[in-house]
């Protein structure tokens, strides 16, 4: 019954902005690290950004300075603010929740949302 639901994808011109949202349910959200991944056709899935339960963020070099990940634990939601978008950012973006525990890990994925950057 764990569910991650993404929204906010769409078509945008180069240089434009989008804000992706991922709403989680049926997990103790504050205990999970959250991340955004993307996958373009014919390419491997790539981690774009992540944020720990304590708020520490990391970014792929390709998006550093342009994208910002944040979380609102009261709303069980993680966001990805994407600015200065480039055609190379075109991909399906996936939300991820991850918790490492002594016996292993819990990992969940959203369904993905399409982001297309084109003029």
mmCIF file of N, CA and C in Angstrom:
data_model
loop_
_atom_site.group_PDB
_atom_site.id
_atom_site.type_symbol
_atom_site.label_atom_id
_atom_site.label_comp_id
_atom_site.label_asym_id
_atom_site.label_seq_id
_atom_site.Cartn_x
_atom_site.Cartn_y
_atom_site.Cartn_z
ATOM 1 N N UNK A 1 0.812 -1.217 0.000
ATOM 2 C CA UNK A 1 0.000 0.000 0.000
ATOM 3 C C UNK A 1 0.842 1.262 0.000
ATOM 4 N N UNK A 2 2.164 1.114 0.071
ATOM 5 C CA UNK A 2 3.034 2.279 -0.048
ATOM 6 C C UNK A 2 2.825 2.904 -1.414
ATOM 7 N N UNK A 3 2.735 4.220 -1.451
ATOM 8 C CA UNK A 3 2.450 4.916 -2.693
ATOM 9 C C UNK A 3 3.260 6.200 -2.782
ATOM 10 N N UNK A 4 3.908 6.396 -3.919
ATOM 11 C CA UNK A 4 4.577 7.642 -4.249
ATOM 12 C C UNK A 4 3.948 8.157 -5.533
ATOM 13 N N UNK A 5 3.409 9.361 -5.499
ATOM 14 C CA UNK A 5 2.690 9.926 -6.632
ATOM 15 C C UNK A 5 3.349 11.225 -7.046
ATOM 16 N N UNK A 6 3.897 11.236 -8.266
ATOM 17 C CA UNK A 6 4.568 12.410 -8.796
ATOM 18 C C UNK A 6 3.601 13.289 -9.581
ATOM 19 N N UNK A 7 3.916 14.568 -9.631
ATOM 20 C CA UNK A 7 3.167 15.513 -10.437
ATOM 21 C C UNK A 7 4.080 16.665 -10.816
ATOM 22 N N UNK A 8 3.667 17.448 -11.799
ATOM 23 C CA UNK A 8 4.391 18.645 -12.173
ATOM 24 C C UNK A 8 5.189 18.567 -13.454
ATOM 25 N N UNK A 9 5.262 17.397 -14.070
ATOM 26 C CA UNK A 9 5.983 17.280 -15.324
ATOM 27 C C UNK A 9 5.239 17.946 -16.462
ATOM 28 N N UNK A 10 5.932 18.079 -17.589
ATOM 29 C CA UNK A 10 5.314 18.692 -18.748
ATOM 30 C C UNK A 10 6.331 19.132 -19.763
ATOM 31 N N UNK A 11 5.879 19.963 -20.685
ATOM 32 C CA UNK A 11 6.707 20.496 -21.762
ATOM 33 C C UNK A 11 7.104 21.922 -21.433
ATOM 34 N N UNK A 12 8.386 22.224 -21.573
ATOM 35 C CA UNK A 12 8.892 23.555 -21.269
ATOM 36 C C UNK A 12 9.999 23.902 -22.252
ATOM 37 N N UNK A 13 10.155 25.191 -22.542
ATOM 38 C CA UNK A 13 11.217 25.640 -23.431
ATOM 39 C C UNK A 13 12.559 25.682 -22.710
ATOM 40 N N UNK A 14 13.658 25.561 -23.449
ATOM 41 C CA UNK A 14 14.971 25.715 -22.824
ATOM 42 C C UNK A 14 15.062 27.019 -22.043
ATOM 43 N N UNK A 15 15.661 26.942 -20.861
ATOM 44 C CA UNK A 15 15.752 28.091 -19.980
ATOM 45 C C UNK A 15 14.589 28.241 -19.028
ATOM 46 N N UNK A 16 13.544 27.461 -19.227
ATOM 47 C CA UNK A 16 12.370 27.528 -18.378
ATOM 48 C C UNK A 16 12.520 26.738 -17.096
ATOM 49 N N UNK A 17 11.438 26.707 -16.323
ATOM 50 C CA UNK A 17 11.442 26.063 -15.014
ATOM 51 C C UNK A 17 10.234 25.159 -14.844
ATOM 52 N N UNK A 18 10.413 24.133 -14.046
ATOM 53 C CA UNK A 18 9.339 23.257 -13.608
ATOM 54 C C UNK A 18 9.587 22.880 -12.161
ATOM 55 N N UNK A 19 8.510 22.588 -11.459
ATOM 56 C CA UNK A 19 8.612 22.091 -10.093
ATOM 57 C C UNK A 19 7.889 20.756 -9.997
ATOM 58 N N UNK A 20 8.638 19.712 -9.718
ATOM 59 C CA UNK A 20 8.064 18.391 -9.534
ATOM 60 C C UNK A 20 7.731 18.170 -8.067
ATOM 61 N N UNK A 21 6.649 17.456 -7.824
ATOM 62 C CA UNK A 21 6.246 17.094 -6.479
ATOM 63 C C UNK A 21 6.057 15.588 -6.399
ATOM 64 N N UNK A 22 6.319 15.033 -5.238
ATOM 65 C CA UNK A 22 6.102 13.619 -4.986
ATOM 66 C C UNK A 22 5.483 13.478 -3.611
ATOM 67 N N UNK A 23 4.249 13.021 -3.577
ATOM 68 C CA UNK A 23 3.527 12.832 -2.329
ATOM 69 C C UNK A 23 3.575 11.364 -1.929
ATOM 70 N N UNK A 24 4.001 11.105 -0.713
ATOM 71 C CA UNK A 24 4.140 9.747 -0.199
ATOM 72 C C UNK A 24 3.031 9.430 0.784
ATOM 73 N N UNK A 25 2.620 8.177 0.791
ATOM 74 C CA UNK A 25 1.632 7.711 1.749
ATOM 75 C C UNK A 25 2.004 6.323 2.230
ATOM 76 N N UNK A 26 1.535 5.987 3.399
ATOM 77 C CA UNK A 26 1.711 4.672 3.992
ATOM 78 C C UNK A 26 3.154 4.363 4.383
ATOM 79 N N UNK A 27 3.965 5.395 4.578
ATOM 80 C CA UNK A 27 5.292 5.245 5.145
ATOM 81 C C UNK A 27 5.492 6.316 6.211
ATOM 82 N N UNK A 28 6.441 6.061 7.099
ATOM 83 C CA UNK A 28 6.831 7.099 8.047
ATOM 84 C C UNK A 28 7.830 7.979 7.305
ATOM 85 N N UNK A 29 7.306 8.997 6.662
ATOM 86 C CA UNK A 29 8.049 9.780 5.684
ATOM 87 C C UNK A 29 9.339 10.354 6.254
ATOM 88 N N UNK A 30 9.293 10.853 7.473
ATOM 89 C CA UNK A 30 10.446 11.533 8.049
ATOM 90 C C UNK A 30 11.647 10.621 8.254
ATOM 91 N N UNK A 31 11.458 9.313 8.217
ATOM 92 C CA UNK A 31 12.548 8.368 8.406
ATOM 93 C C UNK A 31 13.267 8.009 7.108
ATOM 94 N N UNK A 32 12.741 8.427 5.970
ATOM 95 C CA UNK A 32 13.276 8.018 4.677
ATOM 96 C C UNK A 32 14.091 9.113 4.016
ATOM 97 N N UNK A 33 15.198 8.702 3.423
ATOM 98 C CA UNK A 33 15.849 9.564 2.448
ATOM 99 C C UNK A 33 15.011 9.567 1.176
ATOM 100 N N UNK A 34 14.919 10.718 0.537
ATOM 101 C CA UNK A 34 14.136 10.856 -0.684
ATOM 102 C C UNK A 34 15.049 11.262 -1.833
ATOM 103 N N UNK A 35 14.692 10.822 -3.020
ATOM 104 C CA UNK A 35 15.513 11.152 -4.171
ATOM 105 C C UNK A 35 14.706 11.291 -5.438
ATOM 106 N N UNK A 36 15.313 11.968 -6.397
ATOM 107 C CA UNK A 36 14.781 12.061 -7.750
ATOM 108 C C UNK A 36 15.779 11.430 -8.711
ATOM 109 N N UNK A 37 15.283 10.553 -9.552
ATOM 110 C CA UNK A 37 16.056 9.903 -10.597
ATOM 111 C C UNK A 37 15.436 10.229 -11.943
ATOM 112 N N UNK A 38 16.217 10.079 -12.994
ATOM 113 C CA UNK A 38 15.661 10.271 -14.324
ATOM 114 C C UNK A 38 16.236 9.247 -15.292
ATOM 115 N N UNK A 39 15.472 8.970 -16.327
ATOM 116 C CA UNK A 39 15.904 8.029 -17.341
ATOM 117 C C UNK A 39 15.443 8.514 -18.711
ATOM 118 N N UNK A 40 16.400 8.726 -19.592
ATOM 119 C CA UNK A 40 16.124 9.076 -20.969
ATOM 120 C C UNK A 40 16.155 7.807 -21.813
ATOM 121 N N UNK A 41 15.473 7.802 -22.964
ATOM 122 C CA UNK A 41 15.460 6.609 -23.812
ATOM 123 C C UNK A 41 16.862 6.127 -24.158
ATOM 124 N N UNK A 42 17.106 4.834 -23.976
ATOM 125 C CA UNK A 42 18.388 4.246 -24.305
ATOM 126 C C UNK A 42 19.498 4.507 -23.310
ATOM 127 N N UNK A 43 19.191 5.132 -22.188
ATOM 128 C CA UNK A 43 20.207 5.461 -21.204
ATOM 129 C C UNK A 43 19.873 4.837 -19.851
ATOM 130 N N UNK A 44 20.892 4.744 -19.010
ATOM 131 C CA UNK A 44 20.710 4.219 -17.670
ATOM 132 C C UNK A 44 19.992 5.227 -16.782
ATOM 133 N N UNK A 45 19.293 4.714 -15.791
ATOM 134 C CA UNK A 45 18.665 5.584 -14.824
ATOM 135 C C UNK A 45 19.738 6.278 -13.991
ATOM 136 N N UNK A 46 19.577 7.569 -13.797
ATOM 137 C CA UNK A 46 20.559 8.416 -13.158
ATOM 138 C C UNK A 46 19.957 9.098 -11.945
ATOM 139 N N UNK A 47 20.689 9.105 -10.841
ATOM 140 C CA UNK A 47 20.245 9.852 -9.677
ATOM 141 C C UNK A 47 20.525 11.328 -9.891
ATOM 142 N N UNK A 48 19.485 12.126 -9.789
ATOM 143 C CA UNK A 48 19.578 13.556 -10.022
ATOM 144 C C UNK A 48 19.862 14.306 -8.732
ATOM 145 N N UNK A 49 19.128 13.968 -7.682
ATOM 146 C CA UNK A 49 19.252 14.664 -6.412
ATOM 147 C C UNK A 49 18.710 13.788 -5.306
ATOM 148 N N UNK A 50 19.188 13.998 -4.096
ATOM 149 C CA UNK A 50 18.683 13.270 -2.948
ATOM 150 C C UNK A 50 18.715 14.161 -1.721
ATOM 151 N N UNK A 51 17.895 13.807 -0.754
ATOM 152 C CA UNK A 51 17.858 14.533 0.506
ATOM 153 C C UNK A 51 17.644 13.525 1.623
ATOM 154 N N UNK A 52 18.485 13.585 2.632
ATOM 155 C CA UNK A 52 18.393 12.649 3.735
ATOM 156 C C UNK A 52 17.277 13.040 4.685
ATOM 157 N N UNK A 53 16.995 12.139 5.627
ATOM 158 C CA UNK A 53 15.998 12.442 6.638
ATOM 159 C C UNK A 53 16.389 13.665 7.464
ATOM 160 N N UNK A 54 17.686 13.945 7.558
ATOM 161 C CA UNK A 54 18.171 15.107 8.274
ATOM 162 C C UNK A 54 18.289 16.369 7.448
ATOM 163 N N UNK A 55 17.995 16.279 6.138
ATOM 164 C CA UNK A 55 17.995 17.456 5.292
ATOM 165 C C UNK A 55 19.260 17.691 4.487
ATOM 166 N N UNK A 56 20.222 16.778 4.535
ATOM 167 C CA UNK A 56 21.428 16.927 3.738
ATOM 168 C C UNK A 56 21.131 16.585 2.279
ATOM 169 N N UNK A 57 21.560 17.443 1.364
ATOM 170 C CA UNK A 57 21.257 17.279 -0.054
ATOM 171 C C UNK A 57 22.497 16.955 -0.861
ATOM 172 N N UNK A 58 22.295 16.213 -1.950
ATOM 173 C CA UNK A 58 23.335 15.938 -2.926
ATOM 174 C C UNK A 58 22.739 16.079 -4.317
ATOM 175 N N UNK A 59 23.605 16.393 -5.292
ATOM 176 C CA UNK A 59 23.160 16.610 -6.661
ATOM 177 C C UNK A 59 24.141 15.998 -7.643
ATOM 178 N N UNK A 60 23.606 15.535 -8.757
ATOM 179 C CA UNK A 60 24.460 15.153 -9.862
ATOM 180 C C UNK A 60 25.152 16.392 -10.414
ATOM 181 N N UNK A 61 26.380 16.212 -10.889
ATOM 182 C CA UNK A 61 27.121 17.351 -11.428
ATOM 183 C C UNK A 61 26.367 18.050 -12.559
ATOM 184 N N UNK A 62 25.619 17.289 -13.330
ATOM 185 C CA UNK A 62 24.934 17.838 -14.488
ATOM 186 C C UNK A 62 23.813 18.807 -14.124
ATOM 187 N N UNK A 63 23.324 18.757 -12.892
ATOM 188 C CA UNK A 63 22.215 19.621 -12.491
ATOM 189 C C UNK A 63 22.584 20.570 -11.362
ATOM 190 N N UNK A 64 23.772 20.441 -10.822
ATOM 191 C CA UNK A 64 24.181 21.270 -9.695
ATOM 192 C C UNK A 64 24.117 22.748 -10.058
ATOM 193 N N UNK A 65 23.500 23.520 -9.191
ATOM 194 C CA UNK A 65 23.327 24.941 -9.429
ATOM 195 C C UNK A 65 22.054 25.296 -10.150
ATOM 196 N N UNK A 66 21.372 24.305 -10.728
ATOM 197 C CA UNK A 66 20.128 24.548 -11.452
ATOM 198 C C UNK A 66 18.918 23.932 -10.762
ATOM 199 N N UNK A 67 19.114 22.776 -10.124
ATOM 200 C CA UNK A 67 18.020 22.057 -9.474
ATOM 201 C C UNK A 67 18.153 22.158 -7.964
ATOM 202 N N UNK A 68 17.020 22.152 -7.269
ATOM 203 C CA UNK A 68 16.992 22.166 -5.819
ATOM 204 C C UNK A 68 15.985 21.146 -5.317
ATOM 205 N N UNK A 69 16.436 20.245 -4.459
ATOM 206 C CA UNK A 69 15.539 19.287 -3.833
ATOM 207 C C UNK A 69 15.199 19.775 -2.431
ATOM 208 N N UNK A 70 13.958 19.578 -2.033
ATOM 209 C CA UNK A 70 13.523 19.960 -0.701
ATOM 210 C C UNK A 70 12.435 19.002 -0.245
ATOM 211 N N UNK A 71 12.150 19.025 1.040
ATOM 212 C CA UNK A 71 11.101 18.159 1.570
ATOM 213 C C UNK A 71 10.286 18.897 2.612
ATOM 214 N N UNK A 72 9.028 18.515 2.709
ATOM 215 C CA UNK A 72 8.115 19.049 3.706
ATOM 216 C C UNK A 72 7.541 17.847 4.436
ATOM 217 N N UNK A 73 8.107 17.542 5.590
ATOM 218 C CA UNK A 73 7.681 16.349 6.317
ATOM 219 C C UNK A 73 6.232 16.428 6.787
ATOM 220 N N UNK A 74 5.747 17.627 7.054
ATOM 221 C CA UNK A 74 4.363 17.788 7.476
ATOM 222 C C UNK A 74 3.391 17.411 6.372
ATOM 223 N N UNK A 75 3.824 17.529 5.113
ATOM 224 C CA UNK A 75 2.981 17.191 3.970
ATOM 225 C C UNK A 75 3.375 15.878 3.313
ATOM 226 N N UNK A 76 4.365 15.193 3.866
ATOM 227 C CA UNK A 76 4.857 13.942 3.281
ATOM 228 C C UNK A 76 5.191 14.111 1.801
ATOM 229 N N UNK A 77 5.867 15.199 1.477
ATOM 230 C CA UNK A 77 6.108 15.546 0.084
ATOM 231 C C UNK A 77 7.554 15.979 -0.125
ATOM 232 N N UNK A 78 8.132 15.525 -1.231
ATOM 233 C CA UNK A 78 9.447 15.971 -1.665
ATOM 234 C C UNK A 78 9.288 16.698 -2.988
ATOM 235 N N UNK A 79 10.104 17.733 -3.196
ATOM 236 C CA UNK A 79 10.004 18.571 -4.377
ATOM 237 C C UNK A 79 11.326 18.591 -5.130
ATOM 238 N N UNK A 80 11.242 18.862 -6.410
ATOM 239 C CA UNK A 80 12.423 19.138 -7.215
ATOM 240 C C UNK A 80 12.146 20.384 -8.040
ATOM 241 N N UNK A 81 12.769 21.481 -7.649
ATOM 242 C CA UNK A 81 12.676 22.722 -8.405
ATOM 243 C C UNK A 81 13.740 22.699 -9.483
ATOM 244 N N UNK A 82 13.335 22.796 -10.731
ATOM 245 C CA UNK A 82 14.236 22.712 -11.869
ATOM 246 C C UNK A 82 14.220 24.041 -12.607
ATOM 247 N N UNK A 83 15.358 24.713 -12.617
ATOM 248 C CA UNK A 83 15.514 25.986 -13.299
ATOM 249 C C UNK A 83 16.530 25.852 -14.421
ATOM 250 N N UNK A 84 16.519 26.820 -15.319
ATOM 251 C CA UNK A 84 17.466 26.848 -16.438
ATOM 252 C C UNK A 84 17.513 25.515 -17.164
ATOM 253 N N UNK A 85 16.352 24.998 -17.479
ATOM 254 C CA UNK A 85 16.261 23.671 -18.077
ATOM 255 C C UNK A 85 16.889 23.628 -19.462
ATOM 256 N N UNK A 86 17.505 22.492 -19.750
ATOM 257 C CA UNK A 86 18.177 22.246 -21.013
ATOM 258 C C UNK A 86 17.531 21.061 -21.723
ATOM 259 N N UNK A 87 17.662 20.973 -23.047
ATOM 260 C CA UNK A 87 17.133 19.797 -23.744
ATOM 261 C C UNK A 87 17.664 18.482 -23.189
ATOM 262 N N UNK A 88 18.896 18.480 -22.691
ATOM 263 C CA UNK A 88 19.484 17.279 -22.121
ATOM 264 C C UNK A 88 18.790 16.819 -20.843
ATOM 265 N N UNK A 89 17.960 17.666 -20.248
ATOM 266 C CA UNK A 89 17.204 17.286 -19.063
ATOM 267 C C UNK A 89 15.957 16.479 -19.395
ATOM 268 N N UNK A 90 15.635 16.350 -20.669
ATOM 269 C CA UNK A 90 14.456 15.597 -21.078
ATOM 270 C C UNK A 90 14.577 14.140 -20.646
ATOM 271 N N UNK A 91 13.594 13.666 -19.895
ATOM 272 C CA UNK A 91 13.619 12.306 -19.365
ATOM 273 C C UNK A 91 12.328 12.053 -18.599
ATOM 274 N N UNK A 92 12.135 10.803 -18.226
ATOM 275 C CA UNK A 92 11.115 10.467 -17.243
ATOM 276 C C UNK A 92 11.759 10.585 -15.870
ATOM 277 N N UNK A 93 11.141 11.334 -14.994
ATOM 278 C CA UNK A 93 11.659 11.570 -13.654
ATOM 279 C C UNK A 93 10.886 10.726 -12.651
ATOM 280 N N UNK A 94 11.634 10.030 -11.800
ATOM 281 C CA UNK A 94 11.058 9.116 -10.825
ATOM 282 C C UNK A 94 11.387 9.558 -9.407
ATOM 283 N N UNK A 95 10.421 9.439 -8.538
ATOM 284 C CA UNK A 95 10.594 9.691 -7.120
ATOM 285 C C UNK A 95 10.986 8.402 -6.414
ATOM 286 N N UNK A 96 11.875 8.509 -5.454
ATOM 287 C CA UNK A 96 12.354 7.348 -4.705
ATOM 288 C C UNK A 96 12.362 7.638 -3.214
ATOM 289 N N UNK A 97 11.963 6.647 -2.441
ATOM 290 C CA UNK A 97 12.072 6.683 -0.986
ATOM 291 C C UNK A 97 12.938 5.521 -0.543
ATOM 292 N N UNK A 98 13.900 5.792 0.327
ATOM 293 C CA UNK A 98 14.856 4.769 0.722
ATOM 294 C C UNK A 98 15.179 4.881 2.196
ATOM 295 N N UNK A 99 15.205 3.731 2.845
ATOM 296 C CA UNK A 99 15.597 3.681 4.240
ATOM 297 C C UNK A 99 16.500 2.475 4.452
ATOM 298 N N UNK A 100 17.704 2.722 4.890
ATOM 299 C CA UNK A 100 18.651 1.648 5.195
ATOM 300 C C UNK A 100 18.502 1.263 6.656
ATOM 301 N N UNK A 101 18.345 -0.026 6.893
ATOM 302 C CA UNK A 101 18.170 -0.546 8.238
ATOM 303 C C UNK A 101 19.161 -1.676 8.470
ATOM 304 N N UNK A 102 19.254 -2.126 9.701
ATOM 305 C CA UNK A 102 20.237 -3.140 10.051
ATOM 306 C C UNK A 102 20.112 -4.428 9.264
ATOM 307 N N UNK A 103 18.890 -4.820 8.939
ATOM 308 C CA UNK A 103 18.651 -6.073 8.232
ATOM 309 C C UNK A 103 18.574 -5.918 6.728
ATOM 310 N N UNK A 104 18.709 -4.710 6.220
ATOM 311 C CA UNK A 104 18.613 -4.480 4.787
ATOM 312 C C UNK A 104 18.160 -3.070 4.483
ATOM 313 N N UNK A 105 17.156 -2.959 3.610
ATOM 314 C CA UNK A 105 16.658 -1.647 3.225
ATOM 315 C C UNK A 105 15.217 -1.736 2.730
ATOM 316 N N UNK A 106 14.526 -0.612 2.807
ATOM 317 C CA UNK A 106 13.221 -0.441 2.189
ATOM 318 C C UNK A 106 13.366 0.594 1.088
ATOM 319 N N UNK A 107 12.940 0.253 -0.114
ATOM 320 C CA UNK A 107 13.034 1.159 -1.247
ATOM 321 C C UNK A 107 11.725 1.132 -2.019
ATOM 322 N N UNK A 108 11.220 2.321 -2.351
ATOM 323 C CA UNK A 108 9.975 2.451 -3.092
ATOM 324 C C UNK A 108 10.157 3.450 -4.220
ATOM 325 N N UNK A 109 9.378 3.250 -5.287
ATOM 326 C CA UNK A 109 9.466 4.087 -6.478
ATOM 327 C C UNK A 109 8.106 4.603 -6.893
ATOM 328 N N UNK A 110 8.090 5.812 -7.418
ATOM 329 C CA UNK A 110 6.902 6.348 -8.037
ATOM 330 C C UNK A 110 6.766 5.870 -9.469
ATOM 331 N N UNK A 111 5.688 6.289 -10.115
ATOM 332 C CA UNK A 111 5.387 5.817 -11.467
ATOM 333 C C UNK A 111 6.137 6.578 -12.553
ATOM 334 N N UNK A 112 6.684 7.721 -12.220
ATOM 335 C CA UNK A 112 7.407 8.543 -13.168
ATOM 336 C C UNK A 112 6.542 9.627 -13.777
ATOM 337 N N UNK A 113 7.177 10.742 -14.111
ATOM 338 C CA UNK A 113 6.507 11.836 -14.798
ATOM 339 C C UNK A 113 7.430 12.363 -15.891
ATOM 340 N N UNK A 114 6.865 12.629 -17.055
ATOM 341 C CA UNK A 114 7.649 13.036 -18.210
ATOM 342 C C UNK A 114 7.985 14.515 -18.149
ATOM 343 N N UNK A 115 9.256 14.824 -18.353
ATOM 344 C CA UNK A 115 9.724 16.199 -18.512
ATOM 345 C C UNK A 115 10.346 16.318 -19.896
ATOM 346 N N UNK A 116 9.836 17.232 -20.691
ATOM 347 C CA UNK A 116 10.353 17.457 -22.038
ATOM 348 C C UNK A 116 10.765 18.910 -22.175
ATOM 349 N N UNK A 117 12.019 19.127 -22.543
ATOM 350 C CA UNK A 117 12.564 20.467 -22.733
ATOM 351 C C UNK A 117 12.868 20.624 -24.213
ATOM 352 N N UNK A 118 12.113 21.470 -24.873
ATOM 353 C CA UNK A 118 12.238 21.602 -26.321
ATOM 354 C C UNK A 118 11.746 22.966 -26.767
ATOM 355 N N UNK A 119 12.388 23.490 -27.802
ATOM 356 C CA UNK A 119 11.961 24.735 -28.418
ATOM 357 C C UNK A 119 11.096 24.491 -29.640
#
